[in-house]
CSV table of N, CA and C in Angstrom, one decimal:
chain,number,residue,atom,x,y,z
O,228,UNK,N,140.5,55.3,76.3
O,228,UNK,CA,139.7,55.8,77.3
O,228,UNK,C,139.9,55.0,78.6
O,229,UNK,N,140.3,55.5,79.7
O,229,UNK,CA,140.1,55.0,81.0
O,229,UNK,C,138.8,54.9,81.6
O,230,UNK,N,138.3,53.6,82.1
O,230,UNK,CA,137.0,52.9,82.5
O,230,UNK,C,137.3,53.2,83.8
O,231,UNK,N,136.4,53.8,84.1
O,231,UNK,CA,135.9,54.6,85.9
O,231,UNK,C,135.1,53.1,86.5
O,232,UNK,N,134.7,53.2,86.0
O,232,UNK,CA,133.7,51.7,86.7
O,232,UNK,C,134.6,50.4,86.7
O,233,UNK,N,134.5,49.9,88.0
O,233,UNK,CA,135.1,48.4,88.4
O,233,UNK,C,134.2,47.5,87.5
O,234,UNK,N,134.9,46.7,86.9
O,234,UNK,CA,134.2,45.4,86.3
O,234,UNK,C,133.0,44.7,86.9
O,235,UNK,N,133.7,44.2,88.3
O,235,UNK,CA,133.0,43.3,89.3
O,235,UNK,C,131.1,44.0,89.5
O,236,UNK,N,131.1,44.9,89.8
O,236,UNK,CA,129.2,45.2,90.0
O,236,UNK,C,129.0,45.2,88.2
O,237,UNK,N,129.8,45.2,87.1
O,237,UNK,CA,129.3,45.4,85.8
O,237,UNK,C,128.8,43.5,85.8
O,238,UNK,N,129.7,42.9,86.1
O,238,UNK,CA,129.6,41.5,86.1
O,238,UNK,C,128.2,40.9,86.8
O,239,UNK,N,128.4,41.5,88.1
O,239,UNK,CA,127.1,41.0,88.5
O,239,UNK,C,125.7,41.4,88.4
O,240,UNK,N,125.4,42.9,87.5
O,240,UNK,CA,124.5,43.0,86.6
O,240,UNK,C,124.1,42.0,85.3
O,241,UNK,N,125.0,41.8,84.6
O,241,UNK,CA,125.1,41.1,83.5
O,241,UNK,C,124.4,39.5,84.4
O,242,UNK,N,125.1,39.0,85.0
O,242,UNK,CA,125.0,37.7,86.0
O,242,UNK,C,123.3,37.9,86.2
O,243,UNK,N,122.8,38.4,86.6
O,243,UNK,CA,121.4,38.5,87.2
O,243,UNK,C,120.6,38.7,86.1
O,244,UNK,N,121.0,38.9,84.9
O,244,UNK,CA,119.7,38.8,84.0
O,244,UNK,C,120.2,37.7,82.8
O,245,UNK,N,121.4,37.1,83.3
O,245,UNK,CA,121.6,36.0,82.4
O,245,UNK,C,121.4,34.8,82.8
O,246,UNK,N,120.6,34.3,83.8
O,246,UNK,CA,120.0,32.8,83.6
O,246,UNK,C,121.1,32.2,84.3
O,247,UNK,N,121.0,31.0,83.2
O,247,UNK,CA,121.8,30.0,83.5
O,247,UNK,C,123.2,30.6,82.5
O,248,UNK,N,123.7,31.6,82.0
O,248,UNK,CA,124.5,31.5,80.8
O,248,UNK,C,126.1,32.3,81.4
O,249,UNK,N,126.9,31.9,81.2
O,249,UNK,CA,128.1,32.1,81.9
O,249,UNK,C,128.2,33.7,80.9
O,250,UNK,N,129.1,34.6,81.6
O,250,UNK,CA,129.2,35.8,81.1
O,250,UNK,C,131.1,36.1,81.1
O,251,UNK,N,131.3,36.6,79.8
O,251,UNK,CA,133.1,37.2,79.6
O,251,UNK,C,133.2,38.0,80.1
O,252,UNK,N,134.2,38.3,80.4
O,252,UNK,CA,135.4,39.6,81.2
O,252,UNK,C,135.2,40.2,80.0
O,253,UNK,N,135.2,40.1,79.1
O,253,UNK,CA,135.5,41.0,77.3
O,253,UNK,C,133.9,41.5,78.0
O,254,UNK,N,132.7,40.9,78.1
O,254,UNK,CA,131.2,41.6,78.2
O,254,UNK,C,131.3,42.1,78.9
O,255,UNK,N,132.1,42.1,80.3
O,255,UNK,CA,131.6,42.8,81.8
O,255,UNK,C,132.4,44.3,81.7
O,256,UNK,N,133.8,44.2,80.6
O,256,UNK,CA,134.3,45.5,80.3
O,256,UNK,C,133.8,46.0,79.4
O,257,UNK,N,133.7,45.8,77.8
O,257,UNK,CA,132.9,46.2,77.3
O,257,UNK,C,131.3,46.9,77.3
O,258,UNK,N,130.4,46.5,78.4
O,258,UNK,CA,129.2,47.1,78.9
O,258,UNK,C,130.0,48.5,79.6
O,259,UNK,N,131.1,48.1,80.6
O,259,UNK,CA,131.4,49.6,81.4
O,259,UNK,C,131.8,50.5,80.7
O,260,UNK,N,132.4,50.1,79.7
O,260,UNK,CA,132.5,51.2,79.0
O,260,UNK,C,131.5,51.8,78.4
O,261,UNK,N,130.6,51.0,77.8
O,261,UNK,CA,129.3,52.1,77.0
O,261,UNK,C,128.7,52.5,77.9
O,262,UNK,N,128.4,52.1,79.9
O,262,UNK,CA,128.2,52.6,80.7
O,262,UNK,C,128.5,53.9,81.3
O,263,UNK,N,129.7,53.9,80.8
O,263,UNK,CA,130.5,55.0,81.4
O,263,UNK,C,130.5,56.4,80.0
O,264,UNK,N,129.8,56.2,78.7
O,264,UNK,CA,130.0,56.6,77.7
O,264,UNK,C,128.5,57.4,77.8
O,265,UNK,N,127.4,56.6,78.1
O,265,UNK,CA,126.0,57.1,78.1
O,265,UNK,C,126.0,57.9,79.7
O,266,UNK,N,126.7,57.1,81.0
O,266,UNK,CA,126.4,58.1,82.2
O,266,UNK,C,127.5,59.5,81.9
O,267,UNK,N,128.4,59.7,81.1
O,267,UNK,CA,129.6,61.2,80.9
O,267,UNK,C,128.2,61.7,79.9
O,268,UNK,N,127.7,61.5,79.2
O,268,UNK,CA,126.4,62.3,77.9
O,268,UNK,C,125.0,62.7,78.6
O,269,UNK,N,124.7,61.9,79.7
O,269,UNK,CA,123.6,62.1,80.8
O,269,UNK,C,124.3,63.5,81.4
O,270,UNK,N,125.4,63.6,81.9
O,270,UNK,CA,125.8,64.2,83.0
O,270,UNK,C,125.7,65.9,82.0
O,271,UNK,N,126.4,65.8,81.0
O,271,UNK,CA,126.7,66.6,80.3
O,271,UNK,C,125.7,67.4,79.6
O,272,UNK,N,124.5,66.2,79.9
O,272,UNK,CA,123.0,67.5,80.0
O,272,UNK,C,122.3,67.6,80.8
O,273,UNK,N,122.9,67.0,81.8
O,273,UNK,CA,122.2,67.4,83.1
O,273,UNK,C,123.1,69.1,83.2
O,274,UNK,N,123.9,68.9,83.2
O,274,UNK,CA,125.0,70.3,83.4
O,274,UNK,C,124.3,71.4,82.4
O,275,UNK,N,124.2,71.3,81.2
O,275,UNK,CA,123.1,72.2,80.5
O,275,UNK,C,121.9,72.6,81.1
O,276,UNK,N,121.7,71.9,81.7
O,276,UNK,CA,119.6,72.1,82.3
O,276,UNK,C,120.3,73.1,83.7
O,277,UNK,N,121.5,72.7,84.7
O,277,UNK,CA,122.1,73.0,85.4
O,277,UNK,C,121.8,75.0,85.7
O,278,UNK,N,122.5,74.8,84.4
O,278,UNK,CA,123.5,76.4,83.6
O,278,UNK,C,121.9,77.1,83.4
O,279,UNK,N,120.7,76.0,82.6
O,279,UNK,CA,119.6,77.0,82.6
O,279,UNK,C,119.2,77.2,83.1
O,280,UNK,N,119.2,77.1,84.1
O,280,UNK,CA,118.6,76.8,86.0
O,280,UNK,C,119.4,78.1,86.7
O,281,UNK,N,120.4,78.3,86.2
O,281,UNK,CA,121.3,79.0,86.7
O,281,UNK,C,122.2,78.6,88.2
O,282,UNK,N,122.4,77.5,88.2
O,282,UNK,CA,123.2,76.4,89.0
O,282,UNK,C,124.6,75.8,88.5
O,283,UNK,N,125.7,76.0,89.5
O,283,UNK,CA,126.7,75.1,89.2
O,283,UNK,C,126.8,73.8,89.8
O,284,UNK,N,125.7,73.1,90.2
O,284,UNK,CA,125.3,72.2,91.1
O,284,UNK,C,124.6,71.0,90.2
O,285,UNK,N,124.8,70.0,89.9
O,285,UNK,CA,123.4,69.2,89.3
O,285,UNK,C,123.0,68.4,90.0
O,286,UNK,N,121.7,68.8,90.3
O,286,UNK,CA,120.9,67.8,91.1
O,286,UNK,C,119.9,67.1,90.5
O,287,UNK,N,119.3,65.9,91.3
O,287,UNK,CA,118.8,64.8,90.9
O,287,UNK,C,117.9,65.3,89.6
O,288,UNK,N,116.9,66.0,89.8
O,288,UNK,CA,115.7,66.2,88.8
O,288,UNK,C,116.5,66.9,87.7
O,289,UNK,N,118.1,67.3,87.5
O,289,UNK,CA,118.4,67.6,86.3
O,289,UNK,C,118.9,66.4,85.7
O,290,UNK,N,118.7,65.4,85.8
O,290,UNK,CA,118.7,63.9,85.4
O,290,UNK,C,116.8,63.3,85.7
O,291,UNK,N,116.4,63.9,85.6
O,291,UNK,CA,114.4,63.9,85.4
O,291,UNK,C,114.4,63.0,86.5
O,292,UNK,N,115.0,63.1,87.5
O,292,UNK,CA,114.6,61.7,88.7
O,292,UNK,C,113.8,62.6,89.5
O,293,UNK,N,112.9,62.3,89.9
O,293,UNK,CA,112.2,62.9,91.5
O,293,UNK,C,112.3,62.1,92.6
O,294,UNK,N,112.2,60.9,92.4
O,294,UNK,CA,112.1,60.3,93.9
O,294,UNK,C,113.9,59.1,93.7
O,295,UNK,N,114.2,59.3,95.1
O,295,UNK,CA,115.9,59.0,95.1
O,295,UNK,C,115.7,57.8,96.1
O,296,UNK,N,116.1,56.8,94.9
O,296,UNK,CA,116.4,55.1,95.5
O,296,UNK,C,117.6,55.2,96.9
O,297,UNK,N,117.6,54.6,97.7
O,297,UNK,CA,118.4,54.4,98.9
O,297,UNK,C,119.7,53.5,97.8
O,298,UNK,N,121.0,54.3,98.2
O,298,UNK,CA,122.4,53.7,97.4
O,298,UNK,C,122.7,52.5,97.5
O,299,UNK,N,122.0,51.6,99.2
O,299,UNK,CA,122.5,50.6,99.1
O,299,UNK,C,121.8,49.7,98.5
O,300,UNK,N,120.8,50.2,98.1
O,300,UNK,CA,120.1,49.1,96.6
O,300,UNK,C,120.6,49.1,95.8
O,301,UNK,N,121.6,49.7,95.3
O,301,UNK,CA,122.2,49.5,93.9
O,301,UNK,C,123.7,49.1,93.8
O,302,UNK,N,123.8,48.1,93.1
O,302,UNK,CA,124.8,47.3,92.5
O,302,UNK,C,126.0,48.3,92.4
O,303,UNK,N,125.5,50.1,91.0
O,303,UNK,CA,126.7,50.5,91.0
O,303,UNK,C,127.4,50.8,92.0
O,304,UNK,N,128.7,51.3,92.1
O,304,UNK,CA,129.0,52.4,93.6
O,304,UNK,C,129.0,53.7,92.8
O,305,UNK,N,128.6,54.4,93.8
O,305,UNK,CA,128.6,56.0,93.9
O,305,UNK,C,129.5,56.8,93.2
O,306,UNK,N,131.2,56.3,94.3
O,306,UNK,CA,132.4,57.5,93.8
O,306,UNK,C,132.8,57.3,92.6
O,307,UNK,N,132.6,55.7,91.9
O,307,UNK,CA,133.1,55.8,90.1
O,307,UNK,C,132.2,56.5,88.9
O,308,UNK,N,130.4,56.6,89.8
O,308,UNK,CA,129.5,56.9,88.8
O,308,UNK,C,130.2,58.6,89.5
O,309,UNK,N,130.2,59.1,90.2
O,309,UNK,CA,130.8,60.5,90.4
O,309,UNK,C,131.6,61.0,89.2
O,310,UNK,N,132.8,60.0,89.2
O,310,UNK,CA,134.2,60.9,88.2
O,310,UNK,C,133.7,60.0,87.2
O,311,UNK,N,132.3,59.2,86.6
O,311,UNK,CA,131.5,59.0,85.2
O,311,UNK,C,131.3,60.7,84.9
O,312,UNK,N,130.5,61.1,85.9
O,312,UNK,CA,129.6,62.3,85.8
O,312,UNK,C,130.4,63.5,85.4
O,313,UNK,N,131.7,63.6,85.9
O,313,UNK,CA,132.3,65.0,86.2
O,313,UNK,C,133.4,64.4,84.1
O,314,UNK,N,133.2,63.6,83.5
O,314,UNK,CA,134.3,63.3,82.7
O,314,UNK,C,134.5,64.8,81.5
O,315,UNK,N,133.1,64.2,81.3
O,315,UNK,CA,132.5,65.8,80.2
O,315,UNK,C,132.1,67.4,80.5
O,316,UNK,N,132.0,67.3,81.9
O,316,UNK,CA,131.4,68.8,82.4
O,316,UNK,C,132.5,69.4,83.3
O,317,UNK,N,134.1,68.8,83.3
O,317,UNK,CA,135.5,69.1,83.8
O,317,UNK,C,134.8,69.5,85.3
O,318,UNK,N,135.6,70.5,85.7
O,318,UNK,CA,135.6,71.2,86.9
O,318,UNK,C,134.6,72.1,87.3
O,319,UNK,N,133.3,72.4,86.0
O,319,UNK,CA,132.8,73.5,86.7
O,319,UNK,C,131.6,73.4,87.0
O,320,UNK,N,131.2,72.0,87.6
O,320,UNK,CA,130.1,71.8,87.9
O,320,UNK,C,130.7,71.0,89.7
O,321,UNK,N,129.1,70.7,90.4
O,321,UNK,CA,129.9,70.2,91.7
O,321,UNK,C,128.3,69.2,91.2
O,322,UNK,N,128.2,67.6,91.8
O,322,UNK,CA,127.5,67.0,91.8
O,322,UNK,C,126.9,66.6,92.8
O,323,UNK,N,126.0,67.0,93.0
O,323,UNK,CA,125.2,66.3,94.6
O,323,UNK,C,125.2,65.0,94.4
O,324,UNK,N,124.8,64.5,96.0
O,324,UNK,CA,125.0,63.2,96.4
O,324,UNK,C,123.8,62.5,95.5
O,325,UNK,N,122.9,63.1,96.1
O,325,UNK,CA,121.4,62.7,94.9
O,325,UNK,C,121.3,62.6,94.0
O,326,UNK,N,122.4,63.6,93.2
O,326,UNK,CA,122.3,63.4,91.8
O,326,UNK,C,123.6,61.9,91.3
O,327,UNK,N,124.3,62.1,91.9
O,327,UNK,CA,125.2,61.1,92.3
O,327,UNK,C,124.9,59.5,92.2
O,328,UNK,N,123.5,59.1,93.0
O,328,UNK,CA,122.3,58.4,93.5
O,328,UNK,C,121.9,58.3,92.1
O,329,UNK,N,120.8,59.5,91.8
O,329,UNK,CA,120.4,59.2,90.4
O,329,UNK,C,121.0,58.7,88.9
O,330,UNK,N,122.2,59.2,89.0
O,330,UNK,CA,122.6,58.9,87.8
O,330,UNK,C,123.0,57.2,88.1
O,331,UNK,N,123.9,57.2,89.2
O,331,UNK,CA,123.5,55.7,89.5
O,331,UNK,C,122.7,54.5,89.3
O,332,UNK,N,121.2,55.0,89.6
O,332,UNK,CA,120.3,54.3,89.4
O,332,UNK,C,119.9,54.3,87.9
O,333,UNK,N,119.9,55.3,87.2
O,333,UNK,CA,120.1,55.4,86.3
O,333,UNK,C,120.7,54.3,84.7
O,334,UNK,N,121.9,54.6,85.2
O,334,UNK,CA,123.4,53.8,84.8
O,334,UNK,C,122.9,51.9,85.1
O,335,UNK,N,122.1,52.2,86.3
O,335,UNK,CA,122.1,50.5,86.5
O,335,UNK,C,120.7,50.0,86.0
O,336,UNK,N,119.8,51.0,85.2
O,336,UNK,CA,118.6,50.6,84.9
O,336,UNK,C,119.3,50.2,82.7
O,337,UNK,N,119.9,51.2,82.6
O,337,UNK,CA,120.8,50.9,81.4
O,337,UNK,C,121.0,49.8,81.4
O,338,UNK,N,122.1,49.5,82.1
O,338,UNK,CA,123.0,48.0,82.0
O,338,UNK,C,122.0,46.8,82.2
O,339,UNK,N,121.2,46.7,83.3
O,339,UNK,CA,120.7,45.8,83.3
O,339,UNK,C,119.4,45.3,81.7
O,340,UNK,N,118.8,46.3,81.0
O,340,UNK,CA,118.1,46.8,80.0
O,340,UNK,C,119.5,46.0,78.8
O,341,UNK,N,120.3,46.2,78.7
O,341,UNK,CA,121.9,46.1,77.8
O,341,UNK,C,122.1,44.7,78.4
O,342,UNK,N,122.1,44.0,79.6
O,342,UNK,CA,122.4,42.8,79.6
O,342,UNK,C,121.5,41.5,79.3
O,343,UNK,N,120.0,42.1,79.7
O,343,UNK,CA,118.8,41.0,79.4
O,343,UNK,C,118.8,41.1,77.8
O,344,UNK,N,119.3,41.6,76.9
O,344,UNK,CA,119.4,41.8,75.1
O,344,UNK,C,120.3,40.9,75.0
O,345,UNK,N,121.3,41.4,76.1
O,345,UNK,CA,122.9,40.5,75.3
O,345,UNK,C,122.5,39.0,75.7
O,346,UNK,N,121.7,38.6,76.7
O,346,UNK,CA,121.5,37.2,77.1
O,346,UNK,C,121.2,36.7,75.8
O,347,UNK,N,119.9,37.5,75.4
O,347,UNK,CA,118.7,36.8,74.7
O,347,UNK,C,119.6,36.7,73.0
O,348,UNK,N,120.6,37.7,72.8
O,348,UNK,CA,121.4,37.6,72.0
O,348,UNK,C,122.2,36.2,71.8
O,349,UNK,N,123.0,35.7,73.1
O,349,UNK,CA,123.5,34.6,73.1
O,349,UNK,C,123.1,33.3,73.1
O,350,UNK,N,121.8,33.5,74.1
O,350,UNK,CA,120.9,32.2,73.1
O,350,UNK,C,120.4,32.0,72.1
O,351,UNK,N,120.4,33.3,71.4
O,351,UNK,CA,119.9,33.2,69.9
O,351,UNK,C,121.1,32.7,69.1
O,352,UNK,N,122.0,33.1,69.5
O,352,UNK,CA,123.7,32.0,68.6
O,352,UNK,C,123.8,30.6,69.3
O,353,UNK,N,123.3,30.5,69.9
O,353,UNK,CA,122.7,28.9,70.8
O,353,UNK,C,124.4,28.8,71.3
O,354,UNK,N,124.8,29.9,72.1
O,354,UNK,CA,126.1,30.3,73.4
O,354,UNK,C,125.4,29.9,74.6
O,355,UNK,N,126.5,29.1,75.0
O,355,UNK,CA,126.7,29.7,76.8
O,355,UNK,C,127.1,30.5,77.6
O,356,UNK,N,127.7,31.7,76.6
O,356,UNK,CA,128.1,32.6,77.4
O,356,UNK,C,127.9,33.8,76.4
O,357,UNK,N,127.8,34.7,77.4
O,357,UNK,CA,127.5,36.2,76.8
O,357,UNK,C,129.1,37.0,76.2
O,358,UNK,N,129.2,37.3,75.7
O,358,UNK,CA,130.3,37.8,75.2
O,358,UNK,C,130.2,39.5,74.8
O,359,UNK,N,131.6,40.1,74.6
O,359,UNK,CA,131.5,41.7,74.3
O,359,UNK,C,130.7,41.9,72.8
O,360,UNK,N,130.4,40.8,72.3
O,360,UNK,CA,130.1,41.1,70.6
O,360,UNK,C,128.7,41.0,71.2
O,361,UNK,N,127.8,40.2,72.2
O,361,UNK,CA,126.6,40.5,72.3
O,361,UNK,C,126.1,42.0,72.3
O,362,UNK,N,127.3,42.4,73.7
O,362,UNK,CA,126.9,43.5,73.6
O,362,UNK,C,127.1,44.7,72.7
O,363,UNK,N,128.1,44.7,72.1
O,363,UNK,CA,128.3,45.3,70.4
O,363,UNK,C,127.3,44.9,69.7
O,364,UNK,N,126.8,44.0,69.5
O,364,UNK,CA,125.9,43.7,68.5
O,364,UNK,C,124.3,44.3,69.0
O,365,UNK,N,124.4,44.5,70.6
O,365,UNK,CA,122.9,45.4,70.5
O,365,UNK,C,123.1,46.5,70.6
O,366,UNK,N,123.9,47.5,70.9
O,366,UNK,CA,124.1,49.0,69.9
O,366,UNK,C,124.2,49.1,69.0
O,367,UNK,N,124.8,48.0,68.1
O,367,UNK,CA,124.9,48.2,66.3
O,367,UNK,C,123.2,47.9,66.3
O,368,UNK,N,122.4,47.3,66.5
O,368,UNK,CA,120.9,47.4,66.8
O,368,UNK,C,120.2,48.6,66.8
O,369,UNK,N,120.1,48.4,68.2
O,369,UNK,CA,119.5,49.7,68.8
O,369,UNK,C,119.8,50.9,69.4
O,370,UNK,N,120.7,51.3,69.0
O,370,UNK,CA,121.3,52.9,69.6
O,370,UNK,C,121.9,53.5,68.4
């Protein structure tokens, strides 16, 4: 599977809810990928609600958002969470910017939720650093 998301904003999510604790390239790729795995399954029923709607468009509230955070608050960028969105619903949907936005915010409320576990994970193996098994080890958990 080719990872749409740049490492670097995955890194500095992870960074901000880890403390003092250094974080792996193995965790900061590993997260984008399950990031990019949960925002293509988001999108792919937003596009269902879309179709019941009778829209080829998905917009924000078909991702239950109503009110739309300003982009430059957020860590992800936009055009990777785009071609996240479009992976499972091919060509026959078009994505609004909002919804674009949402899933965004979305995707970064995830990761950051996935990185404060993997911390608390790594100080529970008394690590200094977060690793891809943290984060493997809290989906073999909880998802």
């Amino acid at each position: 599977m080719n990872v749409e998301l740049p490492f670097a904003p995955v890194d500095t999510i992870i960074r901000r809810n880890a403390g003092n604790l250094r974080v792996s390239a193995d965790a900061s790729e590993e997260l984008a990928k399950r990031i990019q795995e949960h925002g293509a399954t988001l999108a792919a029923d937003a596009a269902d609600q879309a179709t019941e709607d009778g829209r080829k468009t998905l917009m924000a509230q078909d991702f239950g958002v109503e009110a739309i955070v300003d982009k430059d608050d957020l860590e992800l960028p936009v055009a990777p969470v785009d071609r996240i969105a479009r992976i499972d619903i091919d060509g026959r949907y078009r994505v609004s910017m909002d919804a674009r936005i949402a899933l965004a915010d979305i995707l970064e409320d995830y990761a950051d939720n996935v990185a404060r576990a993997a911390a608390k994970l790594a100080r529970h193996a008394d690590r200094r650093t977060i690793k891809a098994e943290d984060i493997e080890t809290y989906f073999s958990l909880f998802e």
